[in-house]
Short mmCIF file of N, CA and C in Angstrom, two decimals:
data_model
loop_
_atom_site.label_atom_id
_atom_site.label_comp_id
_atom_site.label_asym_id
_atom_site.label_seq_id
_atom_site.Cartn_x
_atom_site.Cartn_y
_atom_site.Cartn_z
N MET A 1 -9.64 -3.19 -13.32
CA MET A 1 -9.56 -2.93 -12.06
C MET A 1 -10.78 -2.23 -11.60
N ILE A 2 -11.72 -2.60 -10.27
CA ILE A 2 -12.97 -2.16 -9.99
C ILE A 2 -12.27 -1.13 -8.60
N ILE A 3 -12.43 0.17 -8.80
CA ILE A 3 -11.95 1.12 -7.87
C ILE A 3 -13.32 1.47 -6.71
N TYR A 4 -12.77 1.33 -5.57
CA TYR A 4 -13.96 1.42 -4.23
C TYR A 4 -13.21 3.02 -3.70
N GLN A 5 -14.13 3.85 -3.58
CA GLN A 5 -13.79 5.17 -3.03
C GLN A 5 -14.13 4.96 -1.20
N GLU A 6 -14.55 3.77 -0.89
CA GLU A 6 -15.29 3.93 0.53
C GLU A 6 -14.55 2.12 0.80
N TYR A 7 -14.57 1.67 2.09
CA TYR A 7 -14.11 0.36 2.19
C TYR A 7 -15.33 -0.50 3.23
N LYS A 8 -16.42 0.34 3.29
CA LYS A 8 -17.40 -0.37 4.13
C LYS A 8 -18.73 -0.85 2.76
N GLY A 9 -19.23 -1.89 3.18
CA GLY A 9 -20.23 -2.65 2.55
C GLY A 9 -19.54 -3.35 1.17
N ILE A 10 -18.44 -3.65 1.16
CA ILE A 10 -17.97 -4.51 0.02
C ILE A 10 -17.89 -6.10 0.31
N HIS A 11 -18.07 -6.72 -0.71
CA HIS A 11 -18.05 -8.25 -0.16
C HIS A 11 -17.18 -8.97 -1.46
N PHE A 12 -16.08 -9.27 -0.98
CA PHE A 12 -15.16 -9.99 -1.95
C PHE A 12 -14.92 -11.32 -1.64
N LYS A 13 -14.62 -12.23 -2.46
CA LYS A 13 -14.45 -13.66 -2.67
C LYS A 13 -13.11 -13.79 -1.98
N HIS A 14 -13.02 -14.13 -0.62
CA HIS A 14 -11.98 -14.71 -0.16
C HIS A 14 -10.75 -14.30 -0.34
N PRO A 15 -10.79 -12.63 -0.41
CA PRO A 15 -9.81 -11.80 -0.68
C PRO A 15 -8.27 -12.04 -0.35
N VAL A 16 -7.30 -11.91 -1.10
CA VAL A 16 -5.99 -12.00 -0.72
C VAL A 16 -5.67 -10.52 -0.94
N VAL A 17 -5.31 -9.65 0.07
CA VAL A 17 -5.05 -8.33 0.35
C VAL A 17 -3.66 -8.03 0.33
N THR A 18 -3.11 -6.94 0.09
CA THR A 18 -2.20 -6.11 0.43
C THR A 18 -2.54 -4.53 0.51
N MET A 19 -1.60 -3.86 1.23
CA MET A 19 -1.91 -2.57 1.65
C MET A 19 -0.88 -1.56 1.77
N GLY A 20 -0.94 -0.12 1.46
CA GLY A 20 0.22 0.52 1.29
C GLY A 20 -0.08 1.93 0.60
N VAL A 21 0.73 2.74 0.61
CA VAL A 21 0.52 3.96 0.01
C VAL A 21 0.87 3.84 -1.62
N PHE A 22 1.91 2.98 -2.01
CA PHE A 22 2.07 2.61 -3.32
C PHE A 22 2.68 3.69 -3.96
N ASP A 23 3.46 4.95 -3.45
CA ASP A 23 4.12 5.96 -4.14
C ASP A 23 4.78 5.65 -5.13
N GLY A 24 4.59 5.99 -6.43
CA GLY A 24 5.45 5.44 -7.34
C GLY A 24 5.01 4.04 -8.04
N VAL A 25 4.53 3.41 -7.64
CA VAL A 25 4.33 2.20 -7.99
C VAL A 25 5.28 1.43 -8.53
N HIS A 26 6.39 1.32 -7.80
CA HIS A 26 7.55 0.97 -8.36
C HIS A 26 7.93 -0.66 -8.45
N LEU A 27 9.20 -1.07 -8.69
CA LEU A 27 9.24 -2.44 -9.25
C LEU A 27 9.27 -3.28 -7.57
N GLY A 28 9.55 -2.97 -6.31
CA GLY A 28 9.14 -3.30 -5.20
C GLY A 28 7.47 -3.49 -5.16
N HIS A 29 6.82 -2.45 -5.28
CA HIS A 29 5.38 -2.56 -5.25
C HIS A 29 4.98 -3.46 -6.44
N ARG A 30 5.36 -3.68 -7.28
CA ARG A 30 4.88 -4.52 -8.63
C ARG A 30 4.94 -5.74 -8.12
N THR A 31 6.26 -6.41 -7.62
CA THR A 31 6.50 -7.51 -7.23
C THR A 31 5.42 -8.23 -6.15
N LEU A 32 5.43 -7.16 -5.07
CA LEU A 32 4.27 -7.42 -4.09
C LEU A 32 2.95 -7.52 -4.62
N LEU A 33 2.65 -6.79 -5.46
CA LEU A 33 1.25 -6.91 -6.44
C LEU A 33 1.06 -8.01 -7.07
N SER A 34 2.19 -8.25 -7.95
CA SER A 34 1.99 -9.81 -8.40
C SER A 34 1.93 -10.90 -7.68
N ARG A 35 2.53 -10.89 -6.51
CA ARG A 35 2.33 -12.17 -5.82
C ARG A 35 0.79 -11.99 -5.38
N VAL A 36 0.12 -11.02 -4.93
CA VAL A 36 -1.22 -10.83 -4.64
C VAL A 36 -2.20 -11.49 -5.68
N VAL A 37 -1.64 -10.86 -6.64
CA VAL A 37 -2.67 -11.40 -8.11
C VAL A 37 -2.05 -13.01 -8.26
N THR A 38 -1.04 -13.48 -8.33
CA THR A 38 -0.84 -14.78 -8.30
C THR A 38 -1.57 -15.82 -7.49
N GLU A 39 -1.06 -15.40 -6.10
CA GLU A 39 -1.91 -16.29 -4.91
C GLU A 39 -3.60 -16.12 -5.06
N ALA A 40 -4.29 -14.80 -5.79
CA ALA A 40 -5.48 -15.01 -5.43
C ALA A 40 -5.97 -15.86 -6.65
N GLU A 41 -5.12 -15.92 -7.82
CA GLU A 41 -5.50 -16.85 -8.90
C GLU A 41 -5.43 -18.23 -8.54
N LYS A 42 -4.62 -18.58 -7.76
CA LYS A 42 -4.25 -19.93 -7.29
C LYS A 42 -5.34 -20.70 -6.28
N SER A 43 -6.04 -19.55 -5.53
CA SER A 43 -7.05 -19.89 -4.90
C SER A 43 -8.54 -19.73 -5.30
N GLY A 44 -8.55 -19.23 -6.51
CA GLY A 44 -9.85 -18.52 -6.88
C GLY A 44 -10.49 -17.33 -6.06
N SER A 45 -9.59 -16.58 -5.27
CA SER A 45 -10.07 -15.37 -4.70
C SER A 45 -9.85 -13.95 -5.44
N ASP A 46 -10.60 -12.99 -4.66
CA ASP A 46 -10.21 -11.83 -5.18
C ASP A 46 -8.96 -10.93 -4.93
N ALA A 47 -8.31 -10.51 -5.93
CA ALA A 47 -6.98 -9.84 -5.56
C ALA A 47 -7.12 -8.12 -5.27
N VAL A 48 -7.18 -8.02 -3.86
CA VAL A 48 -7.24 -6.46 -3.54
C VAL A 48 -6.07 -5.94 -3.20
N ALA A 49 -5.97 -4.83 -3.36
CA ALA A 49 -5.10 -3.53 -2.97
C ALA A 49 -5.94 -2.58 -2.31
N VAL A 50 -4.94 -2.08 -0.93
CA VAL A 50 -5.99 -0.94 -0.11
C VAL A 50 -4.73 0.24 0.01
N THR A 51 -5.51 1.15 -0.32
CA THR A 51 -4.41 2.46 -0.50
C THR A 51 -5.18 3.54 0.13
N PHE A 52 -4.53 4.75 0.52
CA PHE A 52 -5.23 5.78 1.20
C PHE A 52 -5.01 6.68 0.46
N ASP A 53 -6.09 7.99 0.67
CA ASP A 53 -5.94 9.24 0.04
C ASP A 53 -6.67 10.09 0.94
N PRO A 54 -6.00 11.13 1.22
CA PRO A 54 -4.72 11.77 0.69
C PRO A 54 -3.59 11.07 1.13
N HIS A 55 -2.61 11.05 1.08
CA HIS A 55 -1.32 10.35 1.67
C HIS A 55 -1.45 10.99 3.11
N PRO A 56 -1.26 9.93 3.88
CA PRO A 56 -0.92 9.74 5.44
C PRO A 56 -0.14 11.00 5.96
N ARG A 57 0.94 11.43 5.33
CA ARG A 57 1.61 12.30 5.74
C ARG A 57 1.29 13.96 5.66
N ILE A 58 0.38 13.76 4.63
CA ILE A 58 -0.46 15.39 4.33
C ILE A 58 -1.37 15.31 5.45
N VAL A 59 -2.20 14.37 5.91
CA VAL A 59 -3.02 14.63 7.17
C VAL A 59 -2.09 14.73 8.46
N LEU A 60 -1.01 14.04 8.58
CA LEU A 60 -0.47 14.09 9.85
C LEU A 60 0.43 15.22 10.24
N THR A 61 1.19 15.95 8.96
CA THR A 61 1.81 17.14 9.18
C THR A 61 1.28 18.35 9.37
N GLY A 62 0.07 18.39 8.62
CA GLY A 62 -0.98 19.65 9.13
C GLY A 62 -0.47 20.79 8.13
N ASP A 63 1.08 20.58 7.38
CA ASP A 63 1.48 21.85 6.58
C ASP A 63 2.32 20.65 5.30
N PRO A 64 1.55 20.34 4.29
CA PRO A 64 1.99 19.46 3.41
C PRO A 64 3.05 20.04 2.33
N SER A 65 3.13 21.43 2.33
CA SER A 65 3.79 22.24 1.56
C SER A 65 4.98 21.76 1.22
N HIS A 66 5.58 21.37 2.20
CA HIS A 66 7.06 20.64 2.09
C HIS A 66 7.27 19.03 1.63
N LEU A 67 6.15 18.26 1.82
CA LEU A 67 6.33 17.46 1.17
C LEU A 67 6.54 17.14 -0.30
N ARG A 68 7.18 15.70 -1.07
CA ARG A 68 7.06 15.27 -2.00
C ARG A 68 6.75 13.99 -2.40
N PHE A 69 6.10 13.93 -3.28
CA PHE A 69 5.61 12.43 -3.74
C PHE A 69 5.98 12.05 -5.02
N LEU A 70 6.37 10.82 -5.39
CA LEU A 70 6.39 10.56 -6.86
C LEU A 70 5.05 10.27 -7.77
N THR A 71 3.94 10.07 -7.16
CA THR A 71 2.74 10.27 -7.87
C THR A 71 1.61 10.51 -7.14
N ASP A 72 0.71 11.15 -7.49
CA ASP A 72 -0.63 11.76 -6.97
C ASP A 72 -1.52 10.50 -7.10
N ILE A 73 -3.01 10.50 -6.50
CA ILE A 73 -3.64 9.58 -6.29
C ILE A 73 -4.34 9.18 -7.73
N GLU A 74 -4.45 10.17 -8.72
CA GLU A 74 -4.44 9.69 -10.00
C GLU A 74 -3.53 8.75 -10.92
N GLU A 75 -2.59 9.22 -10.65
CA GLU A 75 -1.29 8.75 -11.46
C GLU A 75 -1.30 6.96 -10.27
N ARG A 76 -1.48 6.95 -9.36
CA ARG A 76 -1.18 5.56 -8.69
C ARG A 76 -2.32 4.65 -8.98
N ILE A 77 -3.50 5.31 -9.40
CA ILE A 77 -4.50 4.08 -9.81
C ILE A 77 -4.41 3.90 -11.27
N GLU A 78 -3.99 4.89 -12.13
CA GLU A 78 -3.48 4.14 -13.13
C GLU A 78 -2.56 3.31 -13.45
N LEU A 79 -1.28 3.42 -12.65
CA LEU A 79 -0.23 2.66 -12.55
C LEU A 79 -0.68 1.09 -11.82
N LEU A 80 -1.48 1.18 -10.91
CA LEU A 80 -1.72 0.03 -10.06
C LEU A 80 -2.96 -0.54 -10.98
N GLY A 81 -3.50 0.06 -12.11
CA GLY A 81 -4.41 -0.92 -13.24
C GLY A 81 -3.56 -1.37 -13.93
N GLN A 82 -2.35 -1.19 -14.15
CA GLN A 82 -1.26 -1.93 -14.96
C GLN A 82 -0.94 -3.32 -14.46
N THR A 83 -1.15 -3.38 -12.90
CA THR A 83 -0.61 -4.47 -12.35
C THR A 83 -1.44 -5.96 -12.14
N GLY A 84 -2.40 -5.87 -13.08
CA GLY A 84 -3.57 -7.09 -12.80
C GLY A 84 -4.07 -7.16 -11.40
N ILE A 85 -4.25 -6.14 -10.55
CA ILE A 85 -4.95 -6.20 -9.47
C ILE A 85 -6.49 -6.10 -9.78
N GLY A 86 -7.44 -6.86 -9.07
CA GLY A 86 -8.75 -6.81 -9.81
C GLY A 86 -9.56 -5.66 -9.02
N HIS A 87 -9.08 -5.36 -7.66
CA HIS A 87 -9.71 -4.48 -6.87
C HIS A 87 -9.00 -3.35 -6.10
N LEU A 88 -9.47 -2.28 -6.02
CA LEU A 88 -8.40 -1.34 -5.46
C LEU A 88 -9.45 -0.51 -4.42
N VAL A 89 -9.22 -0.64 -3.35
CA VAL A 89 -9.92 0.14 -2.31
C VAL A 89 -9.27 1.26 -1.51
N ILE A 90 -9.72 2.45 -2.02
CA ILE A 90 -8.99 3.81 -1.46
C ILE A 90 -9.58 4.23 -0.28
N ILE A 91 -8.92 4.08 0.90
CA ILE A 91 -9.62 4.43 2.45
C ILE A 91 -9.12 6.16 2.24
N PRO A 92 -10.28 6.92 2.70
CA PRO A 92 -9.87 8.12 3.18
C PRO A 92 -9.28 8.31 4.44
N PHE A 93 -7.93 8.85 4.21
CA PHE A 93 -7.16 9.01 5.50
C PHE A 93 -7.47 10.33 6.13
N THR A 94 -8.16 9.97 7.34
CA THR A 94 -8.43 11.23 8.50
C THR A 94 -7.65 11.19 9.38
N LEU A 95 -7.78 12.06 10.27
CA LEU A 95 -6.96 11.86 11.69
C LEU A 95 -7.45 10.83 12.61
N GLU A 96 -8.78 10.78 12.32
CA GLU A 96 -9.82 9.52 13.33
C GLU A 96 -8.83 8.43 12.87
N LEU A 97 -8.94 8.41 11.38
CA LEU A 97 -8.29 6.82 11.23
C LEU A 97 -6.88 6.70 11.57
N SER A 98 -6.11 7.81 11.77
CA SER A 98 -4.69 7.63 12.17
C SER A 98 -4.62 7.44 13.90
N ARG A 99 -5.80 7.61 14.57
CA ARG A 99 -5.66 7.37 15.88
C ARG A 99 -6.17 5.84 16.21
N MET A 100 -6.50 5.07 15.20
CA MET A 100 -6.74 3.76 15.29
C MET A 100 -5.25 2.87 15.81
N THR A 101 -5.34 2.01 16.44
CA THR A 101 -4.16 1.21 16.71
C THR A 101 -4.21 0.36 15.42
N ALA A 102 -2.72 -0.24 15.55
CA ALA A 102 -2.76 -1.16 14.31
C ALA A 102 -3.57 -2.35 14.53
N PRO A 103 -3.78 -3.18 15.60
CA PRO A 103 -4.51 -4.13 15.75
C PRO A 103 -6.23 -3.87 15.44
N GLU A 104 -6.50 -2.59 15.96
CA GLU A 104 -7.86 -2.10 15.63
C GLU A 104 -8.16 -2.10 13.98
N PHE A 105 -7.03 -1.29 13.47
CA PHE A 105 -7.10 -1.27 11.95
C PHE A 105 -7.47 -2.56 11.27
N VAL A 106 -6.83 -3.53 11.65
CA VAL A 106 -6.43 -5.01 11.19
C VAL A 106 -7.84 -5.58 11.39
N ASP A 107 -8.46 -5.44 12.86
CA ASP A 107 -9.73 -6.35 12.88
C ASP A 107 -10.92 -5.50 12.37
N GLN A 108 -11.19 -4.00 12.41
CA GLN A 108 -12.27 -3.40 11.96
C GLN A 108 -12.37 -3.12 10.62
N ILE A 109 -11.19 -2.91 9.90
CA ILE A 109 -11.33 -2.73 8.57
C ILE A 109 -10.95 -4.10 7.67
N LEU A 110 -9.75 -4.49 7.82
CA LEU A 110 -9.27 -5.53 6.57
C LEU A 110 -9.90 -6.84 6.90
N CYS A 111 -10.45 -7.12 8.22
CA CYS A 111 -11.19 -8.22 9.00
C CYS A 111 -12.92 -8.30 8.60
N ARG A 112 -13.44 -7.19 9.44
CA ARG A 112 -14.60 -6.88 9.40
C ARG A 112 -15.25 -6.45 8.33
N GLN A 113 -14.39 -5.74 7.55
CA GLN A 113 -15.12 -4.62 6.64
C GLN A 113 -15.10 -5.51 5.14
N LEU A 114 -13.57 -5.73 4.90
CA LEU A 114 -13.10 -6.33 3.76
C LEU A 114 -12.92 -7.90 3.71
N GLY A 115 -12.94 -8.68 5.05
CA GLY A 115 -13.06 -10.35 4.80
C GLY A 115 -11.89 -10.62 4.43
N VAL A 116 -10.46 -10.02 4.68
CA VAL A 116 -9.33 -10.89 4.68
C VAL A 116 -9.19 -11.97 4.68
N ARG A 117 -8.55 -12.76 3.89
CA ARG A 117 -8.32 -14.06 4.03
C ARG A 117 -6.89 -14.49 4.26
N HIS A 118 -6.04 -13.63 3.28
CA HIS A 118 -4.59 -14.07 3.21
C HIS A 118 -4.30 -12.40 3.07
N LEU A 119 -3.26 -12.02 3.76
CA LEU A 119 -2.66 -10.73 3.67
C LEU A 119 -1.29 -10.75 3.33
N ILE A 120 -0.66 -10.30 2.15
CA ILE A 120 0.34 -9.84 1.97
C ILE A 120 0.92 -8.74 2.26
N ALA A 121 2.25 -8.57 3.08
CA ALA A 121 2.71 -7.50 3.61
C ALA A 121 3.92 -6.98 2.95
N GLY A 122 4.08 -5.98 2.70
CA GLY A 122 5.73 -5.74 2.08
C GLY A 122 6.69 -5.64 3.54
N PHE A 123 7.90 -5.75 2.77
CA PHE A 123 8.94 -6.25 4.01
C PHE A 123 9.04 -4.99 5.10
N ASN A 124 8.75 -3.69 4.83
CA ASN A 124 8.81 -2.85 5.90
C ASN A 124 7.72 -1.72 6.10
N HIS A 125 6.68 -2.81 5.77
CA HIS A 125 5.29 -2.15 6.26
C HIS A 125 4.78 -1.62 7.45
N HIS A 126 4.45 -0.41 7.83
CA HIS A 126 4.12 0.11 9.35
C HIS A 126 2.92 0.72 8.70
N PHE A 127 2.21 0.55 10.18
CA PHE A 127 0.71 0.67 9.95
C PHE A 127 0.09 1.27 11.35
N GLY A 128 -1.15 1.72 11.29
CA GLY A 128 -1.56 2.43 12.56
C GLY A 128 -1.07 3.19 13.32
N ARG A 129 -1.59 3.49 14.34
CA ARG A 129 -1.26 4.58 15.22
C ARG A 129 0.02 4.86 15.54
N ARG A 130 0.37 5.94 15.23
CA ARG A 130 2.03 6.03 15.23
C ARG A 130 3.17 5.24 14.49
N HIS A 131 2.37 4.71 13.58
CA HIS A 131 3.22 3.24 12.69
C HIS A 131 3.67 2.35 13.68
N GLU A 132 2.71 1.93 14.51
CA GLU A 132 3.44 0.94 15.61
C GLU A 132 3.18 -0.26 14.99
N GLY A 133 2.15 -0.64 14.00
CA GLY A 133 2.00 -2.10 13.38
C GLY A 133 2.94 -2.23 12.37
N ASP A 134 3.29 -3.49 12.50
CA ASP A 134 4.33 -3.87 11.62
C ASP A 134 4.09 -5.68 11.30
N SER A 135 5.07 -6.31 10.60
CA SER A 135 4.79 -7.60 10.24
C SER A 135 4.57 -8.48 11.57
N ASN A 136 5.13 -8.15 12.61
CA ASN A 136 5.13 -8.96 13.65
C ASN A 136 3.45 -8.83 14.26
N THR A 137 3.14 -7.01 14.15
CA THR A 137 1.67 -7.22 14.76
C THR A 137 0.60 -8.01 13.94
N ILE A 138 1.05 -7.78 12.35
CA ILE A 138 0.03 -8.65 11.47
C ILE A 138 0.22 -10.21 11.98
N ALA A 139 1.09 -10.84 12.25
CA ALA A 139 1.23 -12.03 12.40
C ALA A 139 0.39 -12.50 13.51
N GLU A 140 0.54 -11.72 14.65
CA GLU A 140 -0.23 -11.90 15.92
C GLU A 140 -1.72 -11.61 15.66
N CYS A 141 -2.39 -10.88 14.78
CA CYS A 141 -3.35 -10.53 14.53
C CYS A 141 -3.95 -11.57 13.94
N SER A 142 -3.41 -12.19 12.57
CA SER A 142 -3.56 -13.35 11.96
C SER A 142 -3.99 -14.50 12.73
N SER A 143 -3.02 -14.78 13.76
CA SER A 143 -3.51 -16.14 14.45
C SER A 143 -4.80 -15.80 15.32
N ARG A 144 -5.20 -14.70 16.27
CA ARG A 144 -6.49 -14.38 16.51
C ARG A 144 -7.59 -14.21 15.95
N MET A 145 -7.38 -13.64 14.27
CA MET A 145 -8.50 -13.27 13.72
C MET A 145 -8.79 -14.02 12.58
N ASP A 146 -8.17 -15.32 12.36
CA ASP A 146 -8.46 -16.20 11.31
C ASP A 146 -8.21 -15.83 9.85
N PHE A 147 -6.96 -15.18 9.37
CA PHE A 147 -6.38 -15.21 8.24
C PHE A 147 -4.87 -15.50 8.12
N THR A 148 -4.59 -15.77 6.95
CA THR A 148 -2.95 -15.96 6.88
C THR A 148 -2.25 -14.92 6.40
N VAL A 149 -1.05 -14.90 6.73
CA VAL A 149 -0.07 -13.87 6.43
C VAL A 149 1.20 -14.06 5.45
N THR A 150 1.64 -13.45 4.59
CA THR A 150 3.04 -13.58 4.38
C THR A 150 3.39 -12.55 3.97
N ARG A 151 4.86 -12.45 4.47
CA ARG A 151 5.68 -11.38 4.40
C ARG A 151 6.54 -11.12 3.26
N GLU A 152 6.39 -10.21 2.25
CA GLU A 152 7.52 -10.38 1.06
C GLU A 152 8.73 -9.91 1.45
N GLU A 153 9.53 -10.23 0.77
CA GLU A 153 10.93 -9.78 1.30
C GLU A 153 11.31 -8.41 0.27
N ALA A 154 12.21 -7.69 0.80
CA ALA A 154 12.74 -6.37 0.03
C ALA A 154 13.19 -6.84 -1.33
N PHE A 155 12.60 -5.73 -2.35
CA PHE A 155 13.30 -5.90 -3.64
C PHE A 155 14.33 -5.21 -3.98
N MET A 156 15.28 -5.78 -4.45
CA MET A 156 16.54 -5.12 -4.49
C MET A 156 17.34 -5.12 -5.96
N ILE A 157 17.95 -3.84 -6.02
CA ILE A 157 18.47 -3.60 -7.50
C ILE A 157 19.98 -3.39 -7.36
N ASP A 158 20.96 -4.24 -7.66
CA ASP A 158 22.65 -3.51 -7.69
C ASP A 158 22.77 -3.28 -5.84
N GLY A 159 22.12 -4.38 -5.18
CA GLY A 159 22.53 -4.16 -3.87
C GLY A 159 21.70 -3.21 -3.06
N GLU A 160 20.90 -2.40 -3.76
CA GLU A 160 19.94 -1.33 -3.03
C GLU A 160 18.55 -2.21 -2.99
N VAL A 161 17.79 -1.57 -1.95
CA VAL A 161 16.76 -1.56 -1.45
C VAL A 161 15.92 -0.59 -2.34
N VAL A 162 14.93 -1.33 -3.27
CA VAL A 162 13.80 -0.38 -4.25
C VAL A 162 12.87 0.02 -3.06
N SER A 163 12.71 1.32 -2.72
CA SER A 163 11.56 2.01 -2.18
C SER A 163 11.33 3.15 -2.38
N SER A 164 10.21 3.85 -2.20
CA SER A 164 9.90 5.13 -2.68
C SER A 164 10.83 6.25 -2.17
N SER A 165 11.03 6.18 -0.94
CA SER A 165 11.78 7.45 -0.08
C SER A 165 13.06 7.30 -1.07
N SER A 166 13.81 5.93 -1.36
CA SER A 166 15.11 6.10 -2.02
C SER A 166 14.97 6.71 -3.52
N ILE A 167 13.84 6.33 -4.37
CA ILE A 167 13.71 6.78 -5.41
C ILE A 167 13.69 8.27 -5.28
N ARG A 168 13.00 8.97 -4.18
CA ARG A 168 12.59 10.56 -4.25
C ARG A 168 14.12 10.82 -4.08
N LYS A 169 14.72 10.42 -3.48
CA LYS A 169 16.16 10.71 -3.20
C LYS A 169 17.08 11.00 -4.27
N LEU A 170 17.00 9.69 -5.10
CA LEU A 170 17.68 9.74 -6.12
C LEU A 170 17.24 10.80 -7.42
N LEU A 171 15.99 11.01 -7.19
CA LEU A 171 15.42 12.15 -8.28
C LEU A 171 15.92 13.45 -7.79
N GLU A 172 15.99 13.72 -6.40
CA GLU A 172 16.56 14.90 -5.93
C GLU A 172 17.91 15.21 -5.98
N GLY A 173 18.60 13.99 -6.23
CA GLY A 173 20.15 14.15 -6.45
C GLY A 173 20.25 14.14 -8.23
N GLY A 174 19.02 14.21 -9.02
CA GLY A 174 19.57 14.12 -10.46
C GLY A 174 19.68 12.85 -11.05
N GLU A 175 19.72 11.85 -10.48
CA GLU A 175 20.08 10.38 -10.80
C GLU A 175 18.63 10.15 -11.59
N VAL A 176 17.97 10.42 -12.59
CA VAL A 176 16.71 10.10 -13.27
C VAL A 176 16.80 8.97 -13.62
N ARG A 177 17.76 8.16 -14.58
CA ARG A 177 17.95 7.06 -15.05
C ARG A 177 18.03 5.80 -13.72
N LYS A 178 18.89 6.02 -12.97
CA LYS A 178 18.83 5.08 -11.55
C LYS A 178 17.30 5.07 -11.24
N ALA A 179 16.72 6.32 -10.73
CA ALA A 179 15.33 6.42 -10.42
C ALA A 179 14.25 5.38 -11.46
N SER A 180 14.51 5.64 -12.45
CA SER A 180 13.65 5.18 -13.32
C SER A 180 13.83 3.66 -13.56
N ALA A 181 14.91 3.11 -13.30
CA ALA A 181 15.04 1.72 -13.33
C ALA A 181 14.53 1.04 -12.13
N MET A 182 14.65 1.85 -10.81
CA MET A 182 13.79 1.57 -9.98
C MET A 182 12.38 1.37 -9.90
N LEU A 183 11.89 2.47 -10.65
CA LEU A 183 10.64 2.45 -11.10
C LEU A 183 9.94 1.31 -11.87
N GLY A 184 10.75 1.11 -12.76
CA GLY A 184 10.55 0.17 -13.76
C GLY A 184 9.82 1.06 -15.03
N TYR A 185 9.68 2.11 -15.03
CA TYR A 185 9.37 2.94 -16.30
C TYR A 185 9.98 4.35 -16.05
N ASP A 186 9.96 5.19 -17.17
CA ASP A 186 10.71 6.35 -17.29
C ASP A 186 9.97 7.17 -16.20
N TYR A 187 10.53 7.76 -15.46
CA TYR A 187 9.69 8.90 -14.37
C TYR A 187 9.41 9.84 -15.39
N PHE A 188 8.21 10.49 -14.88
CA PHE A 188 7.46 11.34 -15.47
C PHE A 188 6.65 12.54 -14.50
N LEU A 189 6.44 13.81 -15.24
CA LEU A 189 5.81 15.06 -14.50
C LEU A 189 4.81 15.21 -15.36
N ARG A 190 3.55 15.41 -14.90
CA ARG A 190 2.49 15.71 -15.32
C ARG A 190 2.15 17.38 -14.97
N GLY A 191 1.46 18.20 -15.94
CA GLY A 191 1.52 19.47 -15.35
C GLY A 191 -0.01 19.53 -15.30
N GLY A 192 -0.69 20.67 -14.54
CA GLY A 192 -1.93 20.63 -14.19
C GLY A 192 -2.56 21.73 -14.76
#
């Protein structure tokens, strides 16, 4: 996996892209990323994942001391590297970026900078200023900006949606085994 610490000046071959924080790189994320890899292989395109660092909530809250995450950026990179994604773009998340509307983000970053040809979005993905962008926004942008879009359905285990927030709640409640099942690997902590 090739890692880019900036999104400007990158040239991909007809990229199939997905974006998100990917906290924990759980089974839902892995299913989404697998779809990106499969679609890229079918069309001879580059498989690209876009993530953000620091986590947007750290920048937006101004006081990150109460925030809890499943993985830090180094752990996310390691886990994303196991998915078959060929390219990882890490966008520095800033207050300026947080003020971009969802259509501005799609136009200026995904289209003009990354050259997205096909975007695969998670079932509950929200982005842009005040999280105003969703799958409907992406669909509207795709028709105007000449790329295709696919929305991945929620990944479920035993009738429960697998999400980073549900895994964090399980861990807070001491349900490590169930959280690990949703992650697809044994939950781990690293000391510094």
